[in-house]
CSV table of C-alpha atoms (C1' of nucleotides) in Angstrom, one decimal:
chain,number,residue,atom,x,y,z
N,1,UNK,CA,-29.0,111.5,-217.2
N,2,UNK,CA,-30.0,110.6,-213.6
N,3,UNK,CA,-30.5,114.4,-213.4
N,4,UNK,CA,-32.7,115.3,-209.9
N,5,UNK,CA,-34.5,118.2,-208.2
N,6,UNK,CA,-32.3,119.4,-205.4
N,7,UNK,CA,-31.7,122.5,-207.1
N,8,UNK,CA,-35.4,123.1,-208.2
N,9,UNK,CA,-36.8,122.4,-204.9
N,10,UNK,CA,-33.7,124.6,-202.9
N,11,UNK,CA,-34.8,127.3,-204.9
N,12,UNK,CA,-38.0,127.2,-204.3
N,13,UNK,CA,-37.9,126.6,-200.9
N,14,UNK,CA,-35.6,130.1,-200.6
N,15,UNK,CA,-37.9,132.1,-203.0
N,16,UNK,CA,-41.0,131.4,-201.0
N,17,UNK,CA,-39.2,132.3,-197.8
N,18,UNK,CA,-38.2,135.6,-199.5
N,19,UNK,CA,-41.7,136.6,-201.0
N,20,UNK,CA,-43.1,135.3,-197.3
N,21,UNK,CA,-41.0,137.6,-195.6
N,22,UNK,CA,-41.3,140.3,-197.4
N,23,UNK,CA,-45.1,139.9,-196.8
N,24,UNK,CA,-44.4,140.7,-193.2
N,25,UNK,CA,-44.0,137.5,-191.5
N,26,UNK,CA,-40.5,136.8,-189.6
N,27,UNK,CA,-40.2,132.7,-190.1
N,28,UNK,CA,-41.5,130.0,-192.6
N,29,UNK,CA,-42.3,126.5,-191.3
N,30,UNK,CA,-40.9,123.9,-193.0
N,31,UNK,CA,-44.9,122.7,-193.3
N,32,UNK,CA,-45.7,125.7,-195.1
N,33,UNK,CA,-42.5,125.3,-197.4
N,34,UNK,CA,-43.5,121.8,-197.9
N,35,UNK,CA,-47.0,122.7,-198.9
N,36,UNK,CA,-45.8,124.6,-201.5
N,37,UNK,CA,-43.6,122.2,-202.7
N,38,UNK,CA,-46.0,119.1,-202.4
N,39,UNK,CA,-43.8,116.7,-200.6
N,40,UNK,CA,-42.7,116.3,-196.8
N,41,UNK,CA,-41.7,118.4,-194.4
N,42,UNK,CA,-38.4,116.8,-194.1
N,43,UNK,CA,-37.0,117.1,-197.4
N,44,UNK,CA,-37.4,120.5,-197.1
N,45,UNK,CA,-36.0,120.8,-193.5
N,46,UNK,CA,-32.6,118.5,-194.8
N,47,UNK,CA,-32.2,120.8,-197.8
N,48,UNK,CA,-32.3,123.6,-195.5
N,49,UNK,CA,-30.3,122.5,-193.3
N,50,UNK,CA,-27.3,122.2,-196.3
N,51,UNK,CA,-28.3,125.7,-197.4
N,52,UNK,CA,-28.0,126.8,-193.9
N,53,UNK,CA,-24.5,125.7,-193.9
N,54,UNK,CA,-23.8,127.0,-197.3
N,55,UNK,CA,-25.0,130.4,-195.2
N,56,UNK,CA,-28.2,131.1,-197.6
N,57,UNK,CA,-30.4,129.9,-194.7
N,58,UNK,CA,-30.9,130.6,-191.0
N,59,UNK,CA,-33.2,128.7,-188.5
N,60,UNK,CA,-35.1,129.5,-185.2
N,61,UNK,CA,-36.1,127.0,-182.7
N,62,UNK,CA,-38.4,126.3,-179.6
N,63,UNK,CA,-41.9,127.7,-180.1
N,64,UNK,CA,-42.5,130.4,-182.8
N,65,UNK,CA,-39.6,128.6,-184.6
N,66,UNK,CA,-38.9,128.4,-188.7
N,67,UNK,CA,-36.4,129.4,-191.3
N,68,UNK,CA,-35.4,132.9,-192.4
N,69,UNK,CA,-33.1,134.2,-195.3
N,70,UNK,CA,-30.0,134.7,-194.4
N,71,UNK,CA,-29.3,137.3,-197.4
N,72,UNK,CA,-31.4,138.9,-199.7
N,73,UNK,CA,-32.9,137.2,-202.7
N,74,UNK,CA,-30.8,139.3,-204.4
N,75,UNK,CA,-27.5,138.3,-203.2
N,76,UNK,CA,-27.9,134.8,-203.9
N,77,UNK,CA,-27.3,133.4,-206.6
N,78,UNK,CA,-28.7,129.9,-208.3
N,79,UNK,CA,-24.9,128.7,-208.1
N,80,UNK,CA,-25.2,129.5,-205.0
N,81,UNK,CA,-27.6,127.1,-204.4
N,82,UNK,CA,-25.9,124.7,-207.0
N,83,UNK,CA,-23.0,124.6,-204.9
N,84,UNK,CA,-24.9,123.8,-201.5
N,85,UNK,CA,-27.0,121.2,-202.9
N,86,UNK,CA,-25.2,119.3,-205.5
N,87,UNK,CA,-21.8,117.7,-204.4
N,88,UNK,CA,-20.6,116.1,-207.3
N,89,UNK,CA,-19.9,117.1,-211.1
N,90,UNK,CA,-21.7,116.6,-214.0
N,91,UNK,CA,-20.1,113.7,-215.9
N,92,UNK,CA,-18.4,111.3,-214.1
N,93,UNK,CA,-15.0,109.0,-216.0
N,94,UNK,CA,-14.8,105.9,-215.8
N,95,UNK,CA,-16.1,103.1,-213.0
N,96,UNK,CA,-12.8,101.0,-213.2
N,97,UNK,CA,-9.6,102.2,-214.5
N,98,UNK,CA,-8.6,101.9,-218.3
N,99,UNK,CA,-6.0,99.9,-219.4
N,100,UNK,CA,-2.6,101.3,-218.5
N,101,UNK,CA,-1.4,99.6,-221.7
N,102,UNK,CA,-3.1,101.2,-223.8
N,103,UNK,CA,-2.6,104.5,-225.1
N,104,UNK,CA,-6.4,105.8,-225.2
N,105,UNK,CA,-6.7,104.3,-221.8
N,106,UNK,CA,-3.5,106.1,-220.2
N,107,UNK,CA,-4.8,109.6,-222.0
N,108,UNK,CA,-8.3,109.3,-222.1
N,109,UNK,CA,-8.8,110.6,-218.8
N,110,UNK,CA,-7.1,113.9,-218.6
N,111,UNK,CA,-8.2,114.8,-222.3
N,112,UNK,CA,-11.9,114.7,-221.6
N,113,UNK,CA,-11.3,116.6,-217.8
N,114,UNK,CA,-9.8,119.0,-219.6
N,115,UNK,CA,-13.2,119.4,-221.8
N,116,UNK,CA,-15.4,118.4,-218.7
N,117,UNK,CA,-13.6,121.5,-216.6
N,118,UNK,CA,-14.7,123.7,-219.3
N,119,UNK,CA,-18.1,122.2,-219.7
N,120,UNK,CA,-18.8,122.8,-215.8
N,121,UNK,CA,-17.6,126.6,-216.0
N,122,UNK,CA,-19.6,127.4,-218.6
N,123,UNK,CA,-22.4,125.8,-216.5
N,124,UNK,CA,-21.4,127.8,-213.3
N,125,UNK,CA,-21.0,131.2,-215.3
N,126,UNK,CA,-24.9,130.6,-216.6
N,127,UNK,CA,-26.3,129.7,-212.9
N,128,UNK,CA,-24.5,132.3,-212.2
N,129,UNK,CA,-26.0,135.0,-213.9
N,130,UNK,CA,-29.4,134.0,-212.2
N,131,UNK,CA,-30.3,135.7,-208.7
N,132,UNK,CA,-33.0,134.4,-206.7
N,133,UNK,CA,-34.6,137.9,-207.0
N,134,UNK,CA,-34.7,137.5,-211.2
N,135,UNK,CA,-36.3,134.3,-210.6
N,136,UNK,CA,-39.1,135.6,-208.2
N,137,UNK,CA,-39.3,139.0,-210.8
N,138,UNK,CA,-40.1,136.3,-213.0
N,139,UNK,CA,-42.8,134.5,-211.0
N,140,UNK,CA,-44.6,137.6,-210.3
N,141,UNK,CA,-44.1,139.0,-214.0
N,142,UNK,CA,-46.4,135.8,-215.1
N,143,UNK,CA,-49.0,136.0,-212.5
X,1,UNK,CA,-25.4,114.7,-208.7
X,2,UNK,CA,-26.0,111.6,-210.0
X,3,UNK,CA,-23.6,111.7,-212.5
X,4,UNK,CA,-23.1,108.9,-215.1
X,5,UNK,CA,-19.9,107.8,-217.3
X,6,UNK,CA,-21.6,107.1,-220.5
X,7,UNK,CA,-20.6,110.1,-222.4
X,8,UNK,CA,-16.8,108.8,-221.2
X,9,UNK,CA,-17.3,105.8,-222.3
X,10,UNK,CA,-18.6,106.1,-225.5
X,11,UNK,CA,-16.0,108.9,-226.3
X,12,UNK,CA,-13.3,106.4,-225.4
X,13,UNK,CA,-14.6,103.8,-227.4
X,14,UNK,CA,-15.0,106.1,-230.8
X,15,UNK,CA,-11.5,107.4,-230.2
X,16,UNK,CA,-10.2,103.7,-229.7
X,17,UNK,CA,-11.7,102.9,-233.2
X,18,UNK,CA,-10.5,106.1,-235.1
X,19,UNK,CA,-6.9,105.2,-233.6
X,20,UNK,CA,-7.0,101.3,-234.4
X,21,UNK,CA,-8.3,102.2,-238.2
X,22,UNK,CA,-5.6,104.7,-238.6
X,23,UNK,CA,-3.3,102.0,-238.1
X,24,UNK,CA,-4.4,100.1,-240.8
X,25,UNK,CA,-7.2,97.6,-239.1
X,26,UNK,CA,-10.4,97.9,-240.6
X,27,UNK,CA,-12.9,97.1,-237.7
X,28,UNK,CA,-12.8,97.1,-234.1
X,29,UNK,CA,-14.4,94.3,-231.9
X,30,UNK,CA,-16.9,95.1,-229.2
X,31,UNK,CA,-14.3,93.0,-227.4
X,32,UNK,CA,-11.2,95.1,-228.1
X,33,UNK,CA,-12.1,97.8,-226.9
X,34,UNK,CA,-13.8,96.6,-224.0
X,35,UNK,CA,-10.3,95.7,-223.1
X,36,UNK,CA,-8.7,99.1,-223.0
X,37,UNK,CA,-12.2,100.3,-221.2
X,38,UNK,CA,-12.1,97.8,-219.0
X,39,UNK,CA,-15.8,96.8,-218.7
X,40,UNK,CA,-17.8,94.2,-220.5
X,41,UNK,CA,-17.8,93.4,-224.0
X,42,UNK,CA,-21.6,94.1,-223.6
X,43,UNK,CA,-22.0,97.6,-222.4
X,44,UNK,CA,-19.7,98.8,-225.4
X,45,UNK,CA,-22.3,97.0,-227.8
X,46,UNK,CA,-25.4,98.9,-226.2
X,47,UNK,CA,-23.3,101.9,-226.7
X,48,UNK,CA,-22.2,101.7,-229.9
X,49,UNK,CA,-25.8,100.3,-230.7
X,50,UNK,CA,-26.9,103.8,-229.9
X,51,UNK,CA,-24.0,105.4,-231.7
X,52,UNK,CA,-24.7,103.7,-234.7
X,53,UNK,CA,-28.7,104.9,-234.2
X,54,UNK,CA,-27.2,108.7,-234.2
X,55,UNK,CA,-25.2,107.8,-237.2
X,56,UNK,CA,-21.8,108.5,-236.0
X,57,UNK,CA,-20.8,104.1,-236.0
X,58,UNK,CA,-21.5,101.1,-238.1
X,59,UNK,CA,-21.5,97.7,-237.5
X,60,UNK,CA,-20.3,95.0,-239.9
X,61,UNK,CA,-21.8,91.4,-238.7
X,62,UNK,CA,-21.2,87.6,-239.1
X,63,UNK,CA,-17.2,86.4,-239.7
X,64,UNK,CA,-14.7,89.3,-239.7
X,65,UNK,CA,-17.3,91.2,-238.0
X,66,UNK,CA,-16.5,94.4,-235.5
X,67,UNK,CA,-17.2,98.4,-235.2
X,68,UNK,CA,-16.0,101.2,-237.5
X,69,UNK,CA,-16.6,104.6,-237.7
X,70,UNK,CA,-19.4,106.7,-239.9
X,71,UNK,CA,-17.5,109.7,-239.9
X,72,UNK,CA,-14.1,111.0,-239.2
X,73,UNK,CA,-12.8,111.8,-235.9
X,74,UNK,CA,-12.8,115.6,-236.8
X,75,UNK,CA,-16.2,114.8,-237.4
X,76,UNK,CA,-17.7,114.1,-234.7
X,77,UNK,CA,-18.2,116.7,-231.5
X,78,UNK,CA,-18.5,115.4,-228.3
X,79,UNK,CA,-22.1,117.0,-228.4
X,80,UNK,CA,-22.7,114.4,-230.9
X,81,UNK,CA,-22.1,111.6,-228.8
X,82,UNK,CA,-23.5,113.4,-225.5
X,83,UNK,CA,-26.9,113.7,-227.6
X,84,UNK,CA,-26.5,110.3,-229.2
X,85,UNK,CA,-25.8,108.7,-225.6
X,86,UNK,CA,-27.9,111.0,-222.9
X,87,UNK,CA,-31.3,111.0,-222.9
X,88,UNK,CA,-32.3,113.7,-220.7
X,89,UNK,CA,-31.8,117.1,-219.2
X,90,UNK,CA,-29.4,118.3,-216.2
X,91,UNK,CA,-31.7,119.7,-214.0
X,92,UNK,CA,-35.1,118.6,-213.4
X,93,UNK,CA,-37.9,120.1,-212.2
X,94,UNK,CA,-40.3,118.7,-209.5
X,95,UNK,CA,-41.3,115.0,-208.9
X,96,UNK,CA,-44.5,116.2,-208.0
X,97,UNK,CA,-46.4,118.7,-209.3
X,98,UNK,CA,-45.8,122.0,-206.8
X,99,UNK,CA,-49.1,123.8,-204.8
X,100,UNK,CA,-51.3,125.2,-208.1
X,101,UNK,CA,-52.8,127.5,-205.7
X,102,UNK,CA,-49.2,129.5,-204.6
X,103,UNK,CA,-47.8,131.8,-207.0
X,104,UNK,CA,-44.5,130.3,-206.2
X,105,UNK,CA,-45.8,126.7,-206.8
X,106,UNK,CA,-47.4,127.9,-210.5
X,107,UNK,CA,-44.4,130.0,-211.6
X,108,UNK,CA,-41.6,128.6,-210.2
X,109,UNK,CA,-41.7,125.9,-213.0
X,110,UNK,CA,-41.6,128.1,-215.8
X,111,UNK,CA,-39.1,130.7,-214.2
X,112,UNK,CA,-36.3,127.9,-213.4
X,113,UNK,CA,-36.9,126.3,-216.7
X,114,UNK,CA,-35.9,129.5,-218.6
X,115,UNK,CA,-32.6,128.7,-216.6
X,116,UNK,CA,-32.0,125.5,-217.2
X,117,UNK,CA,-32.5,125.9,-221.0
X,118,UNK,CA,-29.4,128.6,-220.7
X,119,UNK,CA,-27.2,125.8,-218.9
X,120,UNK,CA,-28.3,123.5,-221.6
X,121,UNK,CA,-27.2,125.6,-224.0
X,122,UNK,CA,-23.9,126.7,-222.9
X,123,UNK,CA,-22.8,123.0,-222.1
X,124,UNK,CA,-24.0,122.2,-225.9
X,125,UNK,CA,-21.6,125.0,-226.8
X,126,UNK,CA,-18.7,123.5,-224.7
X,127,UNK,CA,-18.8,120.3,-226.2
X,128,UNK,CA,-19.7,121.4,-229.6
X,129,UNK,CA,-16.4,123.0,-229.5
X,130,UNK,CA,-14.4,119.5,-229.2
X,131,UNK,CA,-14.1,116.6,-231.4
X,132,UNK,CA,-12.7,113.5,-230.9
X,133,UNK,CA,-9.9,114.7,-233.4
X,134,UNK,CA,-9.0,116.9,-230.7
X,135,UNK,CA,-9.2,114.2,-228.0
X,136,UNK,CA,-7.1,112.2,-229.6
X,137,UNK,CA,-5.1,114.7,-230.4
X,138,UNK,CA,-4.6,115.5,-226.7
X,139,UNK,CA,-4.0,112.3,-226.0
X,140,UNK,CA,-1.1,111.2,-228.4
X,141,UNK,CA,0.9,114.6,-227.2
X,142,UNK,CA,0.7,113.1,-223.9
X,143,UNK,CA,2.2,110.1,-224.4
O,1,DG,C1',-44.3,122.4,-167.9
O,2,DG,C1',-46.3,122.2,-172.4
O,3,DC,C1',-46.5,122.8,-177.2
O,4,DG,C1',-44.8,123.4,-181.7
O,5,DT,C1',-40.8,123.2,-184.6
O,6,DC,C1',-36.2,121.9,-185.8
O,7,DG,C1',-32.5,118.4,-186.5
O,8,DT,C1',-31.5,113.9,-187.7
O,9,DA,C1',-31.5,109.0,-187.8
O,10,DA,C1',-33.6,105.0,-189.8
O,11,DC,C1',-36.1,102.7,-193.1
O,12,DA,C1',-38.7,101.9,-197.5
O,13,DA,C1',-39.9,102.2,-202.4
O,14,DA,C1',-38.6,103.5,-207.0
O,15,DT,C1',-35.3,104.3,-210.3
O,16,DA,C1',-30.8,104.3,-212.6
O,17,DC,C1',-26.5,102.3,-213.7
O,18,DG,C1',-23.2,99.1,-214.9
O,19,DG,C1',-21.9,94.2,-215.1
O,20,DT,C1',-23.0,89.5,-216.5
O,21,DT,C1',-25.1,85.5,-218.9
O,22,DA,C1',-27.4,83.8,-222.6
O,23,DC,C1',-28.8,83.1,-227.2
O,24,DG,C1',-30.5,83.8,-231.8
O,25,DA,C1',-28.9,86.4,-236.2
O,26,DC,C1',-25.6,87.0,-239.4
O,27,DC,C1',-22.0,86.1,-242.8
O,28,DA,C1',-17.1,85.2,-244.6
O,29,DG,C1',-14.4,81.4,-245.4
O,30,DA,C1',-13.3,76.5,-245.5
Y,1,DT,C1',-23.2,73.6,-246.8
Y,2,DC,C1',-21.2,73.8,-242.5
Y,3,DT,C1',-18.5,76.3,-239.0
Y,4,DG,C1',-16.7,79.8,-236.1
Y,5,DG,C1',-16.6,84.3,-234.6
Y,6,DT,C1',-19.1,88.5,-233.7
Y,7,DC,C1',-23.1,91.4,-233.4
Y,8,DG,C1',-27.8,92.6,-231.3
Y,9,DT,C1',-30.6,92.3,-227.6
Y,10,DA,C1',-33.2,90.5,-223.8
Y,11,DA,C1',-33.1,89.2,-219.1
Y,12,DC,C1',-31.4,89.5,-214.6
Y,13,DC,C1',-28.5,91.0,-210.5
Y,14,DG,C1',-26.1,94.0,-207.2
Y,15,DT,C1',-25.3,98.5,-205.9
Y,16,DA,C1',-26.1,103.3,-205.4
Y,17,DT,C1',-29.0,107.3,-205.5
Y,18,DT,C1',-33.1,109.8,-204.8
Y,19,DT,C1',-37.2,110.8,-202.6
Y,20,DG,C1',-40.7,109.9,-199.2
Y,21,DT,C1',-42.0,108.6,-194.5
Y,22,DT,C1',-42.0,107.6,-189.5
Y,23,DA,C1',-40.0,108.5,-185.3
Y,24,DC,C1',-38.0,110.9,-181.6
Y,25,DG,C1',-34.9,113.8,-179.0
Y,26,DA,C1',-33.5,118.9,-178.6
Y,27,DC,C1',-34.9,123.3,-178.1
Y,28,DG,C1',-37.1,127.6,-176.5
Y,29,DC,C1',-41.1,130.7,-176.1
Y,30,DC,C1',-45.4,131.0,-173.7
DNA sequence: GGCGTCGTAACAAATACGGTTACGACCAGA
DNA sequence: TCTGGTCGTAACCGTATTTGTTACGACGCC
């Protein structure tokens, strides 16, 4: 699977704004974010940015600017995130078209959507279940 | 996500040989059923190659040669041929290792992969739950 | 007005995926 | 024994995706 780590490093990015604000500070950088993380400040600020449309994020600019929750850890869930961050589905039919003449190429297609809907509910219900808060709860558990 | 249609693919395939053998043929050729895929004759070999590793086809070679099946169609769950055919996981985790000296960067991993190994399971249990006997199935009452 | 940060475009490198060509291995049948 | 059809697999290409990087204008507090 081509699988990759928008949703690992969304998340990440969101829980170390929540445990930074709740130390006090108003804003996080998209440095500091990005230090955490260990890559570039940019990959964090364009991940933001579609989590900020999604509504899980809000930004300040000019001086004294940065990125702020814009609900609780505890109100966001890691579909949440799922669903800002990932566009597509998980497994994709075919490239080209079957043959139309055939009779597993006609039905092919709508037999395994029907198993591929289900497959991607199930997956939603579980991301579901996950908050942001459970997942920092967790991080501080094993310190 | 980066979704790929292998899992399609070699469903499609398997279903085409359990339909073709039920009609009285003994083997399928790579080039058969690259027909009602539409793709190259080629990228059903690797597949079934890999099918055949995970024990679910067979090969017979030289004159008369082609593909048949090594186990029923109500045999065989489409978590067989997802684990036969994909490699890896859904979700990964980070490229690079995150900041060892945050308590976000050293739990995050841990906390996220207790997760994932929930959405692993629960799309095992979707597709556990369908064979290609049931595909097929699916597909003839739509014709 | 200056400084620090966001927002975003543009580009590069690495990887993955599917398609294609090529060719030796294999084996039933003539 | 030869022949023809198919498998098995390597090699390569084009495209798309992902991630990292540089660059630069927009913005707003001081």
């Amino acid at each position: 699977m081509s699988a990759n780590s928008r949703l690992t490093i969304a998340a990440h990015a969101l829980t170390w704004i929540g445990l930074y604000q709740r130390r006090g500070h108003e804003v996080a950088t998209s440095e500091q974010i990005a230090t955490s993380v260990n890559t570039n400040p940019v990959v964090i600020r364009r991940l933001l940015a579609q989590l900020s449309k999604a509504g899980l994020a809000d930004s300040r600019r000019g001086a004294g600017a940065g990125w702020m929750l814009a609900r609780d850890l505890s109100a966001i869930t890691l579909l949440d995130v799922y669903e800002a961050v990932e566009p597509g589905p998980v497994f994709a039919l075919h490239r080209a078209t079957p043959d139309p003449e055939c009779v597993v190429g006609r039905g092919i297609g709508p037999a395994l959507t029907a198993v591929y809907d289900g497959v991607e509910a199930a997956l939603r219900r579980e991301l579901a279940g996950a908050t942001l808060e459970d997942v920092l709860r967790d991080i501080l558990k094993a310190a």
